[in-house]
Every structure is written in structure tokens, then in C-alpha cells.
Short mmCIF file of C-alpha atoms in Angstrom, two decimals:
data_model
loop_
_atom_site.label_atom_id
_atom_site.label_comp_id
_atom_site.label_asym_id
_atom_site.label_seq_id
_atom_site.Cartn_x
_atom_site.Cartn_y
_atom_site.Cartn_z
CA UNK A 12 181.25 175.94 144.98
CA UNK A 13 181.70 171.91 144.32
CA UNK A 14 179.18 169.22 146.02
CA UNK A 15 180.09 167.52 148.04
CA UNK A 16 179.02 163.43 148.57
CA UNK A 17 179.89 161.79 151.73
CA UNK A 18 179.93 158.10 152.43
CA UNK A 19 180.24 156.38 155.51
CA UNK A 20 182.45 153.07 155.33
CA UNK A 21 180.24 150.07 155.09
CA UNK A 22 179.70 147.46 157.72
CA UNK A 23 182.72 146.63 159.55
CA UNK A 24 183.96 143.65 161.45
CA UNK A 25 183.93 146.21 164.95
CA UNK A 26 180.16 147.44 164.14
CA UNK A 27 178.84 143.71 164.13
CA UNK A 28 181.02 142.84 167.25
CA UNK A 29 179.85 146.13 169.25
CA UNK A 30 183.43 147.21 169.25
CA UNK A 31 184.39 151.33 169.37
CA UNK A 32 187.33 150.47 166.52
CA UNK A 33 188.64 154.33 166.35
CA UNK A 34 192.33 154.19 164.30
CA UNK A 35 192.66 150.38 165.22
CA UNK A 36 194.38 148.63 162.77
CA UNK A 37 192.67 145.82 160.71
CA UNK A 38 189.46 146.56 161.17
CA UNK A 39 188.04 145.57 157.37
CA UNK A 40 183.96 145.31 155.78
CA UNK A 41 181.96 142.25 157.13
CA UNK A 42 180.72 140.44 153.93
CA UNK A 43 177.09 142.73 154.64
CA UNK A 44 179.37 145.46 154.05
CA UNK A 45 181.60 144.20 151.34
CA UNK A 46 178.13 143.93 149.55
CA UNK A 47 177.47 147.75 150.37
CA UNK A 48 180.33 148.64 149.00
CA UNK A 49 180.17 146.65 145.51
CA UNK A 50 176.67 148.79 145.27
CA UNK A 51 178.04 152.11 145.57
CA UNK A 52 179.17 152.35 141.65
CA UNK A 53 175.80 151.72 140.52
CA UNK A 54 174.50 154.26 143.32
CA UNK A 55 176.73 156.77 141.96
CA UNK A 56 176.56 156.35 138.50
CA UNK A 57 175.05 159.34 137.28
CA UNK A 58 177.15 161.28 139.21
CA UNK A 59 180.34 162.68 137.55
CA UNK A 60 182.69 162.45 140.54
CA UNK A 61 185.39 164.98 139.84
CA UNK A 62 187.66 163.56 143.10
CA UNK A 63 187.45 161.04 145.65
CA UNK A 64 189.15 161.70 149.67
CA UNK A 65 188.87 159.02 151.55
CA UNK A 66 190.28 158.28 155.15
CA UNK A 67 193.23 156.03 155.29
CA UNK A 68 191.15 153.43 157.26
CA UNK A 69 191.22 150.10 155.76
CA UNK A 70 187.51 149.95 155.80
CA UNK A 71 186.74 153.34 154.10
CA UNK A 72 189.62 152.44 151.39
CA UNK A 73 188.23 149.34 150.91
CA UNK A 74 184.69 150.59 150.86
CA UNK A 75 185.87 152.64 147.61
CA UNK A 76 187.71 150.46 146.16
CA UNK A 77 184.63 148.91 143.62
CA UNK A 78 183.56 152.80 142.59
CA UNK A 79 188.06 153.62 142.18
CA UNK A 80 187.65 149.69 139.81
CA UNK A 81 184.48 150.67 137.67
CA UNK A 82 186.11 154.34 137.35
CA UNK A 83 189.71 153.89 136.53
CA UNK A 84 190.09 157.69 135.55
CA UNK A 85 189.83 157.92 139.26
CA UNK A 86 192.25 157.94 142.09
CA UNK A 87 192.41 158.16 145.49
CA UNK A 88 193.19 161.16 147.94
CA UNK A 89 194.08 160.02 151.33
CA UNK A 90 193.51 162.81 154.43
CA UNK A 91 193.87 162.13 157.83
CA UNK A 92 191.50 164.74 158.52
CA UNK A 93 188.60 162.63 157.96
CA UNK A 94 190.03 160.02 159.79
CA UNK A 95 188.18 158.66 162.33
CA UNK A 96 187.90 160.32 165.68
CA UNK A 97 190.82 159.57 168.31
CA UNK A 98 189.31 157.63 170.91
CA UNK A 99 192.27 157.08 172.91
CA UNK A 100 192.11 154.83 175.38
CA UNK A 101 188.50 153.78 174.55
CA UNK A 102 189.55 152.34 171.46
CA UNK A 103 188.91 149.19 170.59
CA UNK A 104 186.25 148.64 173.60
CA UNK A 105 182.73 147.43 173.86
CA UNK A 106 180.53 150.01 173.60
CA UNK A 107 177.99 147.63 175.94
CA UNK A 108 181.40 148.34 178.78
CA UNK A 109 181.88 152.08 177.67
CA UNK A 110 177.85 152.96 178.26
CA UNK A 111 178.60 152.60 181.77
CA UNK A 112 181.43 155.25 181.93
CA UNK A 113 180.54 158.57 183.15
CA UNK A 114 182.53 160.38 180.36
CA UNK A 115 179.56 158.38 177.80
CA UNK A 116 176.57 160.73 179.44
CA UNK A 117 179.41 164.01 178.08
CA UNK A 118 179.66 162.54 174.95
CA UNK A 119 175.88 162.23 174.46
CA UNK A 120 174.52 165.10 176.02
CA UNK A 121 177.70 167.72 176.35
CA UNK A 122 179.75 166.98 173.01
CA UNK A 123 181.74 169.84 173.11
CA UNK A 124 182.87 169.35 176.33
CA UNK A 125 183.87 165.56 175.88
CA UNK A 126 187.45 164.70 175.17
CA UNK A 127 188.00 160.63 175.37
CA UNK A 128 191.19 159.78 177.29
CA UNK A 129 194.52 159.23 175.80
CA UNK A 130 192.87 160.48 172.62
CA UNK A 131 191.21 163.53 171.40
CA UNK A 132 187.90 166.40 172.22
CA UNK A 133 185.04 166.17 169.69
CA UNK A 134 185.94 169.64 169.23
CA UNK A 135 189.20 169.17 167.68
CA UNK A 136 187.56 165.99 165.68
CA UNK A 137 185.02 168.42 163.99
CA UNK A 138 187.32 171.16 163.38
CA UNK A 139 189.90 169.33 161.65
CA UNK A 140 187.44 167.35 159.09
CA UNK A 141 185.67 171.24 158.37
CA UNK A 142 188.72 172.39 158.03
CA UNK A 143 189.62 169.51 155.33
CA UNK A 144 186.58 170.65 153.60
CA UNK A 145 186.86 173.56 152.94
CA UNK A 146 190.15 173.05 151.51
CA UNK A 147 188.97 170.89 149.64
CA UNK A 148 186.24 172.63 148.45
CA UNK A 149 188.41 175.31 146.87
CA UNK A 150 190.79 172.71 145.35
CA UNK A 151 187.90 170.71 143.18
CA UNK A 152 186.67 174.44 142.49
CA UNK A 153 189.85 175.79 141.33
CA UNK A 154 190.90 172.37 139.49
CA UNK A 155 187.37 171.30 138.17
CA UNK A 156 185.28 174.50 138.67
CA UNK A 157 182.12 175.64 140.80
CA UNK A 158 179.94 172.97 139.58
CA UNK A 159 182.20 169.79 140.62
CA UNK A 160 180.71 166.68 142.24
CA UNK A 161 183.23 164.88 144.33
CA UNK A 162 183.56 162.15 146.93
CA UNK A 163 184.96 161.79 150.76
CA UNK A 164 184.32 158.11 152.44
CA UNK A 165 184.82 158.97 155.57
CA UNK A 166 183.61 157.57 159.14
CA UNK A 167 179.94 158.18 161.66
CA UNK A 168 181.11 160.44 164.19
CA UNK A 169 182.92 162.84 161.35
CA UNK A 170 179.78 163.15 158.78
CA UNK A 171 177.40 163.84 161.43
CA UNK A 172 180.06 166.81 162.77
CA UNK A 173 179.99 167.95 159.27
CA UNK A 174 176.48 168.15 159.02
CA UNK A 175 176.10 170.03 162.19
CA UNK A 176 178.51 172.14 160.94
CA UNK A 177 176.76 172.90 157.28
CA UNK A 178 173.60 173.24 159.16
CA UNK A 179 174.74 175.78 161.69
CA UNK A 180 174.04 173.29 164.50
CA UNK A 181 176.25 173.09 167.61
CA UNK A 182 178.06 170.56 167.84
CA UNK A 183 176.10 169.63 171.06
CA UNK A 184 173.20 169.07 168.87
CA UNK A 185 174.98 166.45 166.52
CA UNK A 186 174.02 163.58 168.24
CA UNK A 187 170.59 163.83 167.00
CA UNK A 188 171.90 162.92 163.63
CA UNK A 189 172.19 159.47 162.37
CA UNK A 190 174.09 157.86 159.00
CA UNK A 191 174.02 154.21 158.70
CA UNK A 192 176.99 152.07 157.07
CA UNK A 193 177.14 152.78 153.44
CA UNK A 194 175.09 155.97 153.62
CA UNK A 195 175.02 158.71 151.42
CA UNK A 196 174.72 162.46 152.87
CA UNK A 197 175.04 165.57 149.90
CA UNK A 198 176.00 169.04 150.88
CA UNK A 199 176.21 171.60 148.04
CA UNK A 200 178.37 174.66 149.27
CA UNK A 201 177.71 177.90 148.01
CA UNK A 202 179.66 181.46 148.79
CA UNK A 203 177.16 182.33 151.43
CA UNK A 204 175.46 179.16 153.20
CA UNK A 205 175.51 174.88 152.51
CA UNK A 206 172.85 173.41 151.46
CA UNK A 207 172.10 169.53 152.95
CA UNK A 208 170.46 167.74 149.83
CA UNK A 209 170.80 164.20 151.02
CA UNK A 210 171.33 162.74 154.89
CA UNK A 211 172.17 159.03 155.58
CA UNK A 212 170.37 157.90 152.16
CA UNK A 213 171.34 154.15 151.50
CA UNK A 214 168.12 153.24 149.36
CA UNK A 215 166.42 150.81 152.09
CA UNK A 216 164.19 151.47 154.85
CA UNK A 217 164.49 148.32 156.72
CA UNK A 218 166.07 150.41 159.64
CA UNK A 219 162.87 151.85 160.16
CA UNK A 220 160.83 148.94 160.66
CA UNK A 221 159.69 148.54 164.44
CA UNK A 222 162.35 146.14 166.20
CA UNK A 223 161.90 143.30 168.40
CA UNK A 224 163.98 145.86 170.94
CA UNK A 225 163.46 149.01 170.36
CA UNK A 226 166.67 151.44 169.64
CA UNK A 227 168.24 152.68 172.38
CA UNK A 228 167.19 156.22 173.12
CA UNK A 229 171.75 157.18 173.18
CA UNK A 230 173.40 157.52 169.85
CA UNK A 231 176.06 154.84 168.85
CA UNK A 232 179.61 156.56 169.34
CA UNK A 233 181.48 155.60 165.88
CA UNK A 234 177.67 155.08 164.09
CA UNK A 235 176.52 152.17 164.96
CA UNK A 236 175.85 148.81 162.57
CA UNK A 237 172.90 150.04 160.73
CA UNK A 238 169.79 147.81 160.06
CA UNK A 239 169.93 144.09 161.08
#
């Protein structure tokens, strides 16, 4: 069965303003992550990408648009699936406001059990983009066979749910993961388990240098802004 890359959008205008963007419209890379993205062909470039999927947020299309320039044999898929999750009426919030909401400790501690008003349950969010997956598994391996590389962009929230879910972990557990802006997370899918080769690479460890203020012990809902 194919491998398969995931990349988290780059920097976006709503991570540097704290904002919980969800499906809000407009929300485009920050020149940090306009630079992310016009390193990703040279990040890839040993890689022969078979397909690329990308969510039909403007910053994951435009986070893919340098590797769909420097590989014109390429296009792109669009899925909803691996859209970003429905936050409802959260969307578009401060995450500094929505840490005080009591539904925030759910979605932290309880995942499964959290479903953000007006919008969606983490549930449904993880089981659509697995379900995408595996369809598209079986498409790159029928169309390109069992050895195919290809390429999702996709959002925080949905690439740590599908590492849970290629690990085996609950989804209650997922929070523990982290994938910065730009990141680069592997899975290579067999018949019987996945395998995670790669989780949240971007090639630079600044993130893990101490801070002036430390990182919150909560995860950032959406993925947070990455290093400074």
C-alpha cells in the first residue's frame, strides 16, 4: 500500500493573530509561511509524488502551490474531507477568549466527547479524514501501484487525528501530538498495520529551544503558530 506524506499548511494570518480560523474564508500564509511553503519543493525533491490532495482552504492550496509550479506533471485533488475541522460557532475566535470556555477542558482532556457548537464532534472530524484515506490509499494503489508516494496538505487538528488513528491511539490521546506549520508527518500503510516514519519534521529545531514563557501545558486547538 502507497505512502503517504502529510503537510500541514504553513503559517497563516489566524495562527500569528491567535485566531481559531476553522472554514473561515480568507485566511491566507503570513510571509513566515509563504517562505515555508516556497521550501517544500526542495524538501520533497527526492520524493516521486505520485498525487497531491489537498484541502480546499486557501492556505493549504496556497501552501502547495510552489511544489504543483516546480512539478507541472502534477495537479491538484481537492477533498473536503481533510478540510479543517468545523468549529462552528467558535470559529474565527481568540483562542486566549475560548481557553476560558468550559467546552476547551472536553476538547483537551475528553476529545471524543467534545463537539464545538454550531459545528461538528472531533469524532466525526477524524472519521471523515480516515475515511478519505483510505480511499485514497486504494486509488494511488490501484492507479500507481503499492509502492506510490503521494501528498495530502491538510490542517493541525486532522494530521494529529490521523496519526492517532495509524497508531492505534484513541482519539482521547491525540492531543499529546504536535505538528508545527509546514510540517512533514510519513505514514506507510501496509495490508495489516501503518507504519509512522516521520511526525511534524520541518528541518529546524528552534521550537525546542527553552522560551522566555514556557509552552503552555494545553495543546493549541487548530495547531498552533509553530516556533517564534
Amino acid at each position: 500500500m502507497p505512502t503517504l506524506i502529510l503537510v500541514r499548511h504553513g503559517r497563516s494570518t489566524a495562527n500569528t493573530a491567535g485566531l481559531l480560523a476553522g472554514w473561515t474564508p480568507g485566511v491566507a500564509l503570513d510571509e513566515r509561511g509563504a517562505a515555508q511553503a516556497a521550501a517544500l519543493p526542495g524538501r520533497l525533491a527526492e520524493l516521486p509524488i505520485a498525487e497531491v490532495v489537498s484541502s480546499p482552504l486557501q492556505r493549504c492550496q496556497e501552501t502547495i502551490q510552489p511544489l504543483l509550479d516546480a512539478r507541472p506533471e502534477l495537479r491538484v485533488h481537492s477533498d473536503d474531507r481533510i478540510g479543517e475541522a468545523h468549529y462552528g460557532d467558535w470559529s474565527g475566535r481568540k483562542l486566549a477568549e475560548l481557553s476560558g470556555e468550559p467546552l476547551m477542558e472536553v476538547v483537551q482532556a475528553h476529545p471524543s466527547a467534545a463537539a464545538f457548537p454550531g459545528g461538528e464532534s472531533m469524532r466525526a472530524m477524524q472519521t471523515r479524514a480516515a475515511e478519505a484515506v483510505r480511499e485514497w490509499n486504494a486509488r494511488v494503489e490501484r492507479d500507481h501501484g503499492g509502492d506510490a508516494v503521494y501528498l495530502m496538505c491538510s490542517h493541525g487538528d486532522i494530521i494529529k487525528s490521523l496519526v492517532a488513528d495509524a497508531l492505534g491511539l484513541h482519539l482521547d490521546l491525540f492531543q499529546r501530538i504536535s505538528v508545527e506549520p509546514c510540517s512533514i508527518t510519513a505514514i506507510r500503510y501496509t495490508r495489516l498495520r501503518p507504519f509512522l516514519v516521520r511526525l511534524g519534521d520541518t528541518g529546524d529545531f528552534t521550537s525546542l529551544a527553552p522560551r522566555e514563557e514556557p509552552p503552555a501545558g494545553d495543546a493549541t486547538v487548530g495547531g498552533g503558530a509553530g516556533a517564534p
